[in-house]
Amino acid sequence: MNCKHLSDEQIAELLAGRNSDDGAVLHVERCEACRNELAGLGAAVGDLNFASLRWAEQRASRIEVPSAWTLNWNALPGWGATVAAVLIFGVALGAHMQTVNRIEPALQPAHTVAAPSPDELAQDNQLMRSIDNELSEQVGGQVLASDMDTSSHATHHRLVNEVSN
Amino acid sequence: MAMATDVLRLPSRERALTELDDIEYLVQTHRARLLRFVTFSLGDEDLAASIVQDCFVKAWTNRHNFRGDCSVQTWLHSIALNLVRDYQRTQKFRFWKQVRKTATDVTEVAGMLPSAASSPEAQLLARERAREVAEILQTLSLNQRTAFVLRFQEEMDLSDIATTMGMPINTVKTHLHRAVRTVRTRMGGRR
């Protein structure tokens, strides 16, 4: 048969069950090759549809109804979710810091130096002043090293003379 | 199902909103078809299940944005397709696609054909035909595959497919006809 066979567009329409193109329908009635091709494609697509739907119905049970929590969380607007996240983070951080503060005193050393009272400070200052005075008096009455050397030399000479005599 | 008969009495948008409000009804009614659609789109059943779950959450969360100018089924498919597109853009998907080349074989669905209705030879032929089409679909581009699946599996009209894919009808037709040409050629029918 010398004729123009079905185009992709016509095959697509006929496969989808649309018979609006009378020319295409007429051609299928006359042309065995196109009729066979259409029947083959139709059967293949139909088989795949049937099998894939059965397959999907078996597997679909794994898709559960989303929980109320999931739905509500996703229903929050963008800024709402951000605020909620910041709040949750803040609360968690606060709880963490409280725990750390509660633990820290136990980690501190048992012996700590208490701050001195004003009386103790006054006593200390007085003690320091008296020490200063003592020291300055001692320095004032101390013999200079050079003097000491001279006197020791003189004493040495005197002793030598006495022995030699 | 009492809900179904009550819902049918309402005008279309109100009916759709009522349907969308009831998440359990929504999931039970549409999950199988959505799972099939997304599995064919991605070729990964686990990922498809996760995306379908997200799709229901998104649909329920944004149900007040539903204008009622298409069916709930079309609207759900458009959400699912957007999620598929988003996921396909990620590095993670490209990585897993390379690693898990043989992880999910959608041609396995051919094994679900009924076994009691016809002779063993006819069953074998039917399975082989279905497997062949499933294999060819996996070689198509996402747009061509989506157009083909929506047209011949979900039985949507071209305007609904255009809404789902977010494309003009003529672009949808181009993708669909290219897909049909590839299937015809690979099945040995096109001269």
mmCIF file with all atom_site columns, N, CA, C and O in Angstrom, chain A residues 5-9 12-13 15-16 37 43-44 47 49-52 54-56 58-60 62-64 74-75, chain B residues 31-32 36 39 45-46 52-53 57 61 109 112-114 126 129-130 133 151-153 177 181 184 189-191:
data_model
loop_
_atom_site.group_PDB
_atom_site.id
_atom_site.type_symbol
_atom_site.label_atom_id
_atom_site.label_alt_id
_atom_site.label_comp_id
_atom_site.label_asym_id
_atom_site.label_entity_id
_atom_site.label_seq_id
_atom_site.pdbx_PDB_ins_code
_atom_site.Cartn_x
_atom_site.Cartn_y
_atom_site.Cartn_z
_atom_site.occupancy
_atom_site.B_iso_or_equiv
_atom_site.pdbx_formal_charge
_atom_site.auth_seq_id
_atom_site.auth_comp_id
_atom_site.auth_asym_id
_atom_site.auth_atom_id
_atom_site.pdbx_PDB_model_num
ATOM 1   N N  . HIS A 1 5   ? 2.175  6.990   6.138  1.00 0.00 ? 5   HIS A N  1
ATOM 2   C CA . HIS A 1 5   ? 1.813  6.326   7.391  1.00 0.00 ? 5   HIS A CA 1
ATOM 3   C C  . HIS A 1 5   ? 1.602  7.346   8.514  1.00 0.00 ? 5   HIS A C  1
ATOM 4   O O  . HIS A 1 5   ? 1.873  8.539   8.345  1.00 0.00 ? 5   HIS A O  1
ATOM 5   N N  . LEU A 1 6   ? 1.162  6.825   9.640  1.00 0.00 ? 6   LEU A N  1
ATOM 6   C CA . LEU A 1 6   ? 0.818  7.706   10.773 1.00 0.00 ? 6   LEU A CA 1
ATOM 7   C C  . LEU A 1 6   ? 2.052  8.454   11.290 1.00 0.00 ? 6   LEU A C  1
ATOM 8   O O  . LEU A 1 6   ? 3.129  7.870   11.438 1.00 0.00 ? 6   LEU A O  1
ATOM 9   N N  . SER A 1 7   ? 1.848  9.730   11.577 1.00 0.00 ? 7   SER A N  1
ATOM 10  C CA . SER A 1 7   ? 2.944  10.540  12.145 1.00 0.00 ? 7   SER A CA 1
ATOM 11  C C  . SER A 1 7   ? 3.007  10.295  13.659 1.00 0.00 ? 7   SER A C  1
ATOM 12  O O  . SER A 1 7   ? 2.098  9.679   14.249 1.00 0.00 ? 7   SER A O  1
ATOM 13  N N  . ASP A 1 8   ? 4.074  10.818  14.286 1.00 0.00 ? 8   ASP A N  1
ATOM 14  C CA . ASP A 1 8   ? 4.201  10.687  15.748 1.00 0.00 ? 8   ASP A CA 1
ATOM 15  C C  . ASP A 1 8   ? 3.027  11.357  16.463 1.00 0.00 ? 8   ASP A C  1
ATOM 16  O O  . ASP A 1 8   ? 2.522  10.859  17.470 1.00 0.00 ? 8   ASP A O  1
ATOM 17  N N  . GLU A 1 9   ? 2.603  12.497  15.917 1.00 0.00 ? 9   GLU A N  1
ATOM 18  C CA . GLU A 1 9   ? 1.492  13.233  16.531 1.00 0.00 ? 9   GLU A CA 1
ATOM 19  C C  . GLU A 1 9   ? 0.201  12.399  16.478 1.00 0.00 ? 9   GLU A C  1
ATOM 20  O O  . GLU A 1 9   ? -0.531 12.314  17.460 1.00 0.00 ? 9   GLU A O  1
ATOM 21  N N  . ALA A 1 12  ? 0.406  9.495   18.834 1.00 0.00 ? 12  ALA A N  1
ATOM 22  C CA . ALA A 1 12  ? 0.233  9.959   20.221 1.00 0.00 ? 12  ALA A CA 1
ATOM 23  C C  . ALA A 1 12  ? -1.243 10.188  20.532 1.00 0.00 ? 12  ALA A C  1
ATOM 24  O O  . ALA A 1 12  ? -1.730 9.818   21.608 1.00 0.00 ? 12  ALA A O  1
ATOM 25  N N  . GLU A 1 13  ? -1.954 10.790  19.586 1.00 0.00 ? 13  GLU A N  1
ATOM 26  C CA . GLU A 1 13  ? -3.382 11.056  19.789 1.00 0.00 ? 13  GLU A CA 1
ATOM 27  C C  . GLU A 1 13  ? -4.174 9.748   19.888 1.00 0.00 ? 13  GLU A C  1
ATOM 28  O O  . GLU A 1 13  ? -5.016 9.583   20.772 1.00 0.00 ? 13  GLU A O  1
ATOM 29  N N  . LEU A 1 15  ? -3.015 6.778   20.636 1.00 0.00 ? 15  LEU A N  1
ATOM 30  C CA . LEU A 1 15  ? -2.620 6.030   21.848 1.00 0.00 ? 15  LEU A CA 1
ATOM 31  C C  . LEU A 1 15  ? -3.343 6.551   23.080 1.00 0.00 ? 15  LEU A C  1
ATOM 32  O O  . LEU A 1 15  ? -3.676 5.805   23.989 1.00 0.00 ? 15  LEU A O  1
ATOM 33  N N  . ALA A 1 16  ? -3.568 7.869   23.076 1.00 0.00 ? 16  ALA A N  1
ATOM 34  C CA . ALA A 1 16  ? -4.253 8.485   24.224 1.00 0.00 ? 16  ALA A CA 1
ATOM 35  C C  . ALA A 1 16  ? -5.769 8.299   24.133 1.00 0.00 ? 16  ALA A C  1
ATOM 36  O O  . ALA A 1 16  ? -6.503 8.769   25.003 1.00 0.00 ? 16  ALA A O  1
ATOM 37  N N  . GLU A 1 37  ? 1.162  -1.677  14.238 1.00 0.00 ? 37  GLU A N  1
ATOM 38  C CA . GLU A 1 37  ? 2.068  -0.875  15.071 1.00 0.00 ? 37  GLU A CA 1
ATOM 39  C C  . GLU A 1 37  ? 1.309  -0.237  16.236 1.00 0.00 ? 37  GLU A C  1
ATOM 40  O O  . GLU A 1 37  ? 1.751  -0.285  17.383 1.00 0.00 ? 37  GLU A O  1
ATOM 41  N N  . ALA A 1 43  ? -0.729 -2.054  23.340 1.00 0.00 ? 43  ALA A N  1
ATOM 42  C CA . ALA A 1 43  ? -0.638 -3.185  24.277 1.00 0.00 ? 43  ALA A CA 1
ATOM 43  C C  . ALA A 1 43  ? 0.546  -3.004  25.222 1.00 0.00 ? 43  ALA A C  1
ATOM 44  O O  . ALA A 1 43  ? 0.433  -3.226  26.434 1.00 0.00 ? 43  ALA A O  1
ATOM 45  N N  . ALA A 1 44  ? 1.677  -2.561  24.674 1.00 0.00 ? 44  ALA A N  1
ATOM 46  C CA . ALA A 1 44  ? 2.873  -2.400  25.508 1.00 0.00 ? 44  ALA A CA 1
ATOM 47  C C  . ALA A 1 44  ? 2.662  -1.322  26.574 1.00 0.00 ? 44  ALA A C  1
ATOM 48  O O  . ALA A 1 44  ? 2.966  -1.528  27.757 1.00 0.00 ? 44  ALA A O  1
ATOM 49  N N  . ASP A 1 47  ? 0.063  -2.586  29.092 1.00 0.00 ? 47  ASP A N  1
ATOM 50  C CA . ASP A 1 47  ? 0.653  -3.567  30.022 1.00 0.00 ? 47  ASP A CA 1
ATOM 51  C C  . ASP A 1 47  ? 1.510  -2.865  31.075 1.00 0.00 ? 47  ASP A C  1
ATOM 52  O O  . ASP A 1 47  ? 1.456  -3.191  32.264 1.00 0.00 ? 47  ASP A O  1
ATOM 53  N N  . ASN A 1 49  ? 1.261  0.219   32.088 1.00 0.00 ? 49  ASN A N  1
ATOM 54  C CA . ASN A 1 49  ? 0.395  0.980   32.998 1.00 0.00 ? 49  ASN A CA 1
ATOM 55  C C  . ASN A 1 49  ? -0.209 0.078   34.065 1.00 0.00 ? 49  ASN A C  1
ATOM 56  O O  . ASN A 1 49  ? -0.196 0.398   35.258 1.00 0.00 ? 49  ASN A O  1
ATOM 57  N N  . PHE A 1 50  ? -0.721 -1.031  33.609 1.00 0.00 ? 50  PHE A N  1
ATOM 58  C CA . PHE A 1 50  ? -1.366 -1.963  34.535 1.00 0.00 ? 50  PHE A CA 1
ATOM 59  C C  . PHE A 1 50  ? -0.361 -2.478  35.568 1.00 0.00 ? 50  PHE A C  1
ATOM 60  O O  . PHE A 1 50  ? -0.602 -2.436  36.780 1.00 0.00 ? 50  PHE A O  1
ATOM 61  N N  . ALA A 1 51  ? 0.790  -2.926  35.047 1.00 0.00 ? 51  ALA A N  1
ATOM 62  C CA . ALA A 1 51  ? 1.797  -3.508  35.937 1.00 0.00 ? 51  ALA A CA 1
ATOM 63  C C  . ALA A 1 51  ? 2.352  -2.461  36.898 1.00 0.00 ? 51  ALA A C  1
ATOM 64  O O  . ALA A 1 51  ? 2.516  -2.726  38.096 1.00 0.00 ? 51  ALA A O  1
ATOM 65  N N  . SER A 1 52  ? 2.609  -1.253  36.386 1.00 0.00 ? 52  SER A N  1
ATOM 66  C CA . SER A 1 52  ? 3.225  -0.226  37.234 1.00 0.00 ? 52  SER A CA 1
ATOM 67  C C  . SER A 1 52  ? 2.257  0.252   38.317 1.00 0.00 ? 52  SER A C  1
ATOM 68  O O  . SER A 1 52  ? 2.683  0.559   39.432 1.00 0.00 ? 52  SER A O  1
ATOM 69  N N  . ARG A 1 54  ? -0.126 -1.594  39.706 1.00 0.00 ? 54  ARG A N  1
ATOM 70  C CA . ARG A 1 54  ? -0.167 -2.685  40.713 1.00 0.00 ? 54  ARG A CA 1
ATOM 71  C C  . ARG A 1 54  ? 1.071  -2.631  41.607 1.00 0.00 ? 54  ARG A C  1
ATOM 72  O O  . ARG A 1 54  ? 0.993  -2.777  42.823 1.00 0.00 ? 54  ARG A O  1
ATOM 73  N N  . TRP A 1 55  ? 2.206  -2.407  40.961 1.00 0.00 ? 55  TRP A N  1
ATOM 74  C CA . TRP A 1 55  ? 3.474  -2.305  41.691 1.00 0.00 ? 55  TRP A CA 1
ATOM 75  C C  . TRP A 1 55  ? 3.404  -1.146  42.693 1.00 0.00 ? 55  TRP A C  1
ATOM 76  O O  . TRP A 1 55  ? 3.756  -1.293  43.866 1.00 0.00 ? 55  TRP A O  1
ATOM 77  N N  . ALA A 1 56  ? 2.929  0.015   42.199 1.00 0.00 ? 56  ALA A N  1
ATOM 78  C CA . ALA A 1 56  ? 2.875  1.206   43.056 1.00 0.00 ? 56  ALA A CA 1
ATOM 79  C C  . ALA A 1 56  ? 1.883  1.028   44.208 1.00 0.00 ? 56  ALA A C  1
ATOM 80  O O  . ALA A 1 56  ? 2.142  1.473   45.331 1.00 0.00 ? 56  ALA A O  1
ATOM 81  N N  . GLN A 1 58  ? 1.165  -1.692  45.704 1.00 0.00 ? 58  GLN A N  1
ATOM 82  C CA . GLN A 1 58  ? 1.800  -2.569  46.715 1.00 0.00 ? 58  GLN A CA 1
ATOM 83  C C  . GLN A 1 58  ? 2.808  -1.806  47.562 1.00 0.00 ? 58  GLN A C  1
ATOM 84  O O  . GLN A 1 58  ? 2.926  -2.031  48.760 1.00 0.00 ? 58  GLN A O  1
ATOM 85  N N  . ARG A 1 59  ? 3.560  -0.929  46.902 1.00 0.00 ? 59  ARG A N  1
ATOM 86  C CA . ARG A 1 59  ? 4.629  -0.208  47.617 1.00 0.00 ? 59  ARG A CA 1
ATOM 87  C C  . ARG A 1 59  ? 4.133  1.038   48.345 1.00 0.00 ? 59  ARG A C  1
ATOM 88  O O  . ARG A 1 59  ? 4.851  1.578   49.172 1.00 0.00 ? 59  ARG A O  1
ATOM 89  N N  . ALA A 1 60  ? 2.939  1.506   47.978 1.00 0.00 ? 60  ALA A N  1
ATOM 90  C CA . ALA A 1 60  ? 2.484  2.808   48.497 1.00 0.00 ? 60  ALA A CA 1
ATOM 91  C C  . ALA A 1 60  ? 2.252  2.809   50.003 1.00 0.00 ? 60  ALA A C  1
ATOM 92  O O  . ALA A 1 60  ? 2.251  3.872   50.623 1.00 0.00 ? 60  ALA A O  1
ATOM 93  N N  . ARG A 1 62  ? 4.155  2.192   52.245 1.00 0.00 ? 62  ARG A N  1
ATOM 94  C CA . ARG A 1 62  ? 5.298  2.755   52.973 1.00 0.00 ? 62  ARG A CA 1
ATOM 95  C C  . ARG A 1 62  ? 5.211  4.279   53.108 1.00 0.00 ? 62  ARG A C  1
ATOM 96  O O  . ARG A 1 62  ? 5.933  4.883   53.891 1.00 0.00 ? 62  ARG A O  1
ATOM 97  N N  . ILE A 1 63  ? 4.326  4.894   52.308 1.00 0.00 ? 63  ILE A N  1
ATOM 98  C CA . ILE A 1 63  ? 4.146  6.350   52.431 1.00 0.00 ? 63  ILE A CA 1
ATOM 99  C C  . ILE A 1 63  ? 3.061  6.587   53.467 1.00 0.00 ? 63  ILE A C  1
ATOM 100 O O  . ILE A 1 63  ? 1.882  6.343   53.215 1.00 0.00 ? 63  ILE A O  1
ATOM 101 N N  . GLU A 1 64  ? 3.486  7.041   54.630 1.00 0.00 ? 64  GLU A N  1
ATOM 102 C CA . GLU A 1 64  ? 2.537  7.199   55.734 1.00 0.00 ? 64  GLU A CA 1
ATOM 103 C C  . GLU A 1 64  ? 1.946  8.601   55.753 1.00 0.00 ? 64  GLU A C  1
ATOM 104 O O  . GLU A 1 64  ? 2.531  9.528   55.172 1.00 0.00 ? 64  GLU A O  1
ATOM 105 N N  . ASN A 1 74  ? 5.927  22.453  59.433 1.00 0.00 ? 74  ASN A N  1
ATOM 106 C CA . ASN A 1 74  ? 6.054  22.955  58.068 1.00 0.00 ? 74  ASN A CA 1
ATOM 107 C C  . ASN A 1 74  ? 5.070  24.082  57.779 1.00 0.00 ? 74  ASN A C  1
ATOM 108 O O  . ASN A 1 74  ? 5.279  24.858  56.845 1.00 0.00 ? 74  ASN A O  1
ATOM 109 N N  . ALA A 1 75  ? 3.997  24.136  58.572 1.00 0.00 ? 75  ALA A N  1
ATOM 110 C CA . ALA A 1 75  ? 3.012  25.200  58.363 1.00 0.00 ? 75  ALA A CA 1
ATOM 111 C C  . ALA A 1 75  ? 3.505  26.544  58.887 1.00 0.00 ? 75  ALA A C  1
ATOM 112 O O  . ALA A 1 75  ? 2.968  27.589  58.520 1.00 0.00 ? 75  ALA A O  1
ATOM 113 N N  . ARG B 2 31  ? -1.428 8.451   46.820 1.00 0.00 ? 31  ARG B N  1
ATOM 114 C CA . ARG B 2 31  ? -0.029 8.055   47.026 1.00 0.00 ? 31  ARG B CA 1
ATOM 115 C C  . ARG B 2 31  ? 0.486  7.049   45.995 1.00 0.00 ? 31  ARG B C  1
ATOM 116 O O  . ARG B 2 31  ? 1.645  7.140   45.573 1.00 0.00 ? 31  ARG B O  1
ATOM 117 N N  . ALA B 2 32  ? -0.349 6.113   45.567 1.00 0.00 ? 32  ALA B N  1
ATOM 118 C CA . ALA B 2 32  ? 0.135  5.094   44.626 1.00 0.00 ? 32  ALA B CA 1
ATOM 119 C C  . ALA B 2 32  ? 0.505  5.719   43.276 1.00 0.00 ? 32  ALA B C  1
ATOM 120 O O  . ALA B 2 32  ? 1.583  5.460   42.737 1.00 0.00 ? 32  ALA B O  1
ATOM 121 N N  . ARG B 2 36  ? 4.278  6.083   41.637 1.00 0.00 ? 36  ARG B N  1
ATOM 122 C CA . ARG B 2 36  ? 4.619  5.568   40.304 1.00 0.00 ? 36  ARG B CA 1
ATOM 123 C C  . ARG B 2 36  ? 5.230  6.674   39.443 1.00 0.00 ? 36  ARG B C  1
ATOM 124 O O  . ARG B 2 36  ? 6.271  6.479   38.815 1.00 0.00 ? 36  ARG B O  1
ATOM 125 N N  . THR B 2 39  ? 8.704  7.620   40.780 1.00 0.00 ? 39  THR B N  1
ATOM 126 C CA . THR B 2 39  ? 9.667  6.532   40.562 1.00 0.00 ? 39  THR B CA 1
ATOM 127 C C  . THR B 2 39  ? 10.098 6.496   39.096 1.00 0.00 ? 39  THR B C  1
ATOM 128 O O  . THR B 2 39  ? 11.290 6.335   38.805 1.00 0.00 ? 39  THR B O  1
ATOM 129 N N  . GLU B 2 45  ? 13.254 4.157   43.823 1.00 0.00 ? 45  GLU B N  1
ATOM 130 C CA . GLU B 2 45  ? 12.024 3.988   44.594 1.00 0.00 ? 45  GLU B CA 1
ATOM 131 C C  . GLU B 2 45  ? 12.100 4.634   45.984 1.00 0.00 ? 45  GLU B C  1
ATOM 132 O O  . GLU B 2 45  ? 11.141 5.261   46.445 1.00 0.00 ? 45  GLU B O  1
ATOM 133 N N  . ASP B 2 46  ? 13.256 4.475   46.653 1.00 0.00 ? 46  ASP B N  1
ATOM 134 C CA . ASP B 2 46  ? 13.391 5.041   48.009 1.00 0.00 ? 46  ASP B CA 1
ATOM 135 C C  . ASP B 2 46  ? 13.282 6.561   47.976 1.00 0.00 ? 46  ASP B C  1
ATOM 136 O O  . ASP B 2 46  ? 12.594 7.177   48.793 1.00 0.00 ? 46  ASP B O  1
ATOM 137 N N  . VAL B 2 52  ? 7.492  11.845  47.593 1.00 0.00 ? 52  VAL B N  1
ATOM 138 C CA . VAL B 2 52  ? 6.018  11.819  47.660 1.00 0.00 ? 52  VAL B CA 1
ATOM 139 C C  . VAL B 2 52  ? 5.555  12.264  49.057 1.00 0.00 ? 52  VAL B C  1
ATOM 140 O O  . VAL B 2 52  ? 4.592  13.016  49.204 1.00 0.00 ? 52  VAL B O  1
ATOM 141 N N  . GLN B 2 53  ? 6.274  11.814  50.069 1.00 0.00 ? 53  GLN B N  1
ATOM 142 C CA . GLN B 2 53  ? 5.950  12.238  51.443 1.00 0.00 ? 53  GLN B CA 1
ATOM 143 C C  . GLN B 2 53  ? 6.059  13.770  51.569 1.00 0.00 ? 53  GLN B C  1
ATOM 144 O O  . GLN B 2 53  ? 5.154  14.421  52.102 1.00 0.00 ? 53  GLN B O  1
ATOM 145 N N  . VAL B 2 57  ? 3.154  16.870  52.371 1.00 0.00 ? 57  VAL B N  1
ATOM 146 C CA . VAL B 2 57  ? 3.352  17.908  53.404 1.00 0.00 ? 57  VAL B CA 1
ATOM 147 C C  . VAL B 2 57  ? 3.228  19.289  52.763 1.00 0.00 ? 57  VAL B C  1
ATOM 148 O O  . VAL B 2 57  ? 2.544  20.178  53.281 1.00 0.00 ? 57  VAL B O  1
ATOM 149 N N  . THR B 2 61  ? 0.356  22.039  53.526 1.00 0.00 ? 61  THR B N  1
ATOM 150 C CA . THR B 2 61  ? 0.801  23.324  54.073 1.00 0.00 ? 61  THR B CA 1
ATOM 151 C C  . THR B 2 61  ? 0.340  24.495  53.195 1.00 0.00 ? 61  THR B C  1
ATOM 152 O O  . THR B 2 61  ? -0.028 25.544  53.705 1.00 0.00 ? 61  THR B O  1
ATOM 153 N N  . VAL B 2 109 ? 8.751  -3.591  37.240 1.00 0.00 ? 109 VAL B N  1
ATOM 154 C CA . VAL B 2 109 ? 7.291  -3.479  37.383 1.00 0.00 ? 109 VAL B CA 1
ATOM 155 C C  . VAL B 2 109 ? 6.573  -4.398  36.389 1.00 0.00 ? 109 VAL B C  1
ATOM 156 O O  . VAL B 2 109 ? 5.438  -4.796  36.606 1.00 0.00 ? 109 VAL B O  1
ATOM 157 N N  . MET B 2 112 ? 4.707  -7.435  37.451 1.00 0.00 ? 112 MET B N  1
ATOM 158 C CA . MET B 2 112 ? 3.443  -7.335  38.188 1.00 0.00 ? 112 MET B CA 1
ATOM 159 C C  . MET B 2 112 ? 2.224  -7.613  37.309 1.00 0.00 ? 112 MET B C  1
ATOM 160 O O  . MET B 2 112 ? 1.099  -7.456  37.743 1.00 0.00 ? 112 MET B O  1
ATOM 161 N N  . LEU B 2 113 ? 2.449  -8.009  36.077 1.00 0.00 ? 113 LEU B N  1
ATOM 162 C CA . LEU B 2 113 ? 1.298  -8.317  35.210 1.00 0.00 ? 113 LEU B CA 1
ATOM 163 C C  . LEU B 2 113 ? 0.583  -9.567  35.710 1.00 0.00 ? 113 LEU B C  1
ATOM 164 O O  . LEU B 2 113 ? 1.220  -10.469 36.250 1.00 0.00 ? 113 LEU B O  1
ATOM 165 N N  . PRO B 2 114 ? -0.741 -9.648  35.501 1.00 0.00 ? 114 PRO B N  1
ATOM 166 C CA . PRO B 2 114 ? -1.490 -10.793 36.032 1.00 0.00 ? 114 PRO B CA 1
ATOM 167 C C  . PRO B 2 114 ? -1.032 -12.103 35.379 1.00 0.00 ? 114 PRO B C  1
ATOM 168 O O  . PRO B 2 114 ? -0.653 -12.112 34.214 1.00 0.00 ? 114 PRO B O  1
ATOM 169 N N  . ALA B 2 126 ? 3.737  -10.174 27.153 1.00 0.00 ? 126 ALA B N  1
ATOM 170 C CA . ALA B 2 126 ? 3.255  -8.930  27.763 1.00 0.00 ? 126 ALA B CA 1
ATOM 171 C C  . ALA B 2 126 ? 4.312  -8.350  28.695 1.00 0.00 ? 126 ALA B C  1
ATOM 172 O O  . ALA B 2 126 ? 4.574  -7.144  28.692 1.00 0.00 ? 126 ALA B O  1
ATOM 173 N N  . ARG B 2 129 ? 7.113  -6.860  26.650 1.00 0.00 ? 129 ARG B N  1
ATOM 174 C CA . ARG B 2 129 ? 6.708  -5.583  26.036 1.00 0.00 ? 129 ARG B CA 1
ATOM 175 C C  . ARG B 2 129 ? 6.747  -4.456  27.067 1.00 0.00 ? 129 ARG B C  1
ATOM 176 O O  . ARG B 2 129 ? 7.277  -3.374  26.818 1.00 0.00 ? 129 ARG B O  1
ATOM 177 N N  . ALA B 2 130 ? 6.186  -4.737  28.248 1.00 0.00 ? 130 ALA B N  1
ATOM 178 C CA . ALA B 2 130 ? 6.137  -3.715  29.298 1.00 0.00 ? 130 ALA B CA 1
ATOM 179 C C  . ALA B 2 130 ? 7.556  -3.358  29.753 1.00 0.00 ? 130 ALA B C  1
ATOM 180 O O  . ALA B 2 130 ? 7.881  -2.181  29.959 1.00 0.00 ? 130 ALA B O  1
ATOM 181 N N  . VAL B 2 133 ? 9.215  -1.076  27.146 1.00 0.00 ? 133 VAL B N  1
ATOM 182 C CA . VAL B 2 133 ? 8.771  0.330   27.208 1.00 0.00 ? 133 VAL B CA 1
ATOM 183 C C  . VAL B 2 133 ? 9.389  1.018   28.426 1.00 0.00 ? 133 VAL B C  1
ATOM 184 O O  . VAL B 2 133 ? 9.873  2.161   28.329 1.00 0.00 ? 133 VAL B O  1
ATOM 185 N N  . ARG B 2 151 ? 0.766  11.621  30.043 1.00 0.00 ? 151 ARG B N  1
ATOM 186 C CA . ARG B 2 151 ? -0.227 11.440  28.985 1.00 0.00 ? 151 ARG B CA 1
ATOM 187 C C  . ARG B 2 151 ? -0.783 10.009  28.967 1.00 0.00 ? 151 ARG B C  1
ATOM 188 O O  . ARG B 2 151 ? -1.994 9.802   28.910 1.00 0.00 ? 151 ARG B O  1
ATOM 189 N N  . PHE B 2 152 ? 0.109  9.033   29.018 1.00 0.00 ? 152 PHE B N  1
ATOM 190 C CA . PHE B 2 152 ? -0.344 7.659   28.795 1.00 0.00 ? 152 PHE B CA 1
ATOM 191 C C  . PHE B 2 152 ? -0.515 6.847   30.071 1.00 0.00 ? 152 PHE B C  1
ATOM 192 O O  . PHE B 2 152 ? -1.203 5.841   30.060 1.00 0.00 ? 152 PHE B O  1
ATOM 193 N N  . GLN B 2 153 ? 0.116  7.268   31.157 1.00 0.00 ? 153 GLN B N  1
ATOM 194 C CA . GLN B 2 153 ? -0.103 6.536   32.417 1.00 0.00 ? 153 GLN B CA 1
ATOM 195 C C  . GLN B 2 153 ? -1.151 7.242   33.272 1.00 0.00 ? 153 GLN B C  1
ATOM 196 O O  . GLN B 2 153 ? -2.069 6.616   33.776 1.00 0.00 ? 153 GLN B O  1
ATOM 197 N N  . HIS B 2 177 ? 5.797  14.244  21.464 1.00 0.00 ? 177 HIS B N  1
ATOM 198 C CA . HIS B 2 177 ? 5.984  13.619  20.147 1.00 0.00 ? 177 HIS B CA 1
ATOM 199 C C  . HIS B 2 177 ? 7.393  13.058  19.995 1.00 0.00 ? 177 HIS B C  1
ATOM 200 O O  . HIS B 2 177 ? 7.587  12.013  19.376 1.00 0.00 ? 177 HIS B O  1
ATOM 201 N N  . ARG B 2 181 ? 8.209  9.225   19.277 1.00 0.00 ? 181 ARG B N  1
ATOM 202 C CA . ARG B 2 181 ? 9.096  8.834   18.172 1.00 0.00 ? 181 ARG B CA 1
ATOM 203 C C  . ARG B 2 181 ? 10.170 7.868   18.670 1.00 0.00 ? 181 ARG B C  1
ATOM 204 O O  . ARG B 2 181 ? 10.448 6.850   18.033 1.00 0.00 ? 181 ARG B O  1
ATOM 205 N N  . ARG B 2 184 ? 8.587  4.487   19.411 1.00 0.00 ? 184 ARG B N  1
ATOM 206 C CA . ARG B 2 184 ? 8.256  3.796   18.151 1.00 0.00 ? 184 ARG B CA 1
ATOM 207 C C  . ARG B 2 184 ? 9.511  3.221   17.508 1.00 0.00 ? 184 ARG B C  1
ATOM 208 O O  . ARG B 2 184 ? 9.537  2.067   17.085 1.00 0.00 ? 184 ARG B O  1
ATOM 209 N N  . GLY B 2 189 ? 8.829  -0.141  15.323 1.00 0.00 ? 189 GLY B N  1
ATOM 210 C CA . GLY B 2 189 ? 7.597  0.090   14.549 1.00 0.00 ? 189 GLY B CA 1
ATOM 211 C C  . GLY B 2 189 ? 7.724  1.192   13.523 1.00 0.00 ? 189 GLY B C  1
ATOM 212 O O  . GLY B 2 189 ? 7.057  1.173   12.496 1.00 0.00 ? 189 GLY B O  1
ATOM 213 N N  . ARG B 2 190 ? 8.607  2.156   13.777 1.00 0.00 ? 190 ARG B N  1
ATOM 214 C CA . ARG B 2 190 ? 8.622  3.349   12.906 1.00 0.00 ? 190 ARG B CA 1
ATOM 215 C C  . ARG B 2 190 ? 9.462  3.065   11.653 1.00 0.00 ? 190 ARG B C  1
ATOM 216 O O  . ARG B 2 190 ? 10.577 2.605   11.739 1.00 0.00 ? 190 ARG B O  1
ATOM 217 N N  . ARG B 2 191 ? 8.867  3.396   10.537 1.00 0.00 ? 191 ARG B N  1
ATOM 218 C CA . ARG B 2 191 ? 9.586  3.177   9.287  1.00 0.00 ? 191 ARG B CA 1
ATOM 219 C C  . ARG B 2 191 ? 10.397 4.385   8.903  1.00 0.00 ? 191 ARG B C  1
ATOM 220 O O  . ARG B 2 191 ? 10.032 5.486   9.212  1.00 0.00 ? 191 ARG B O  1
#
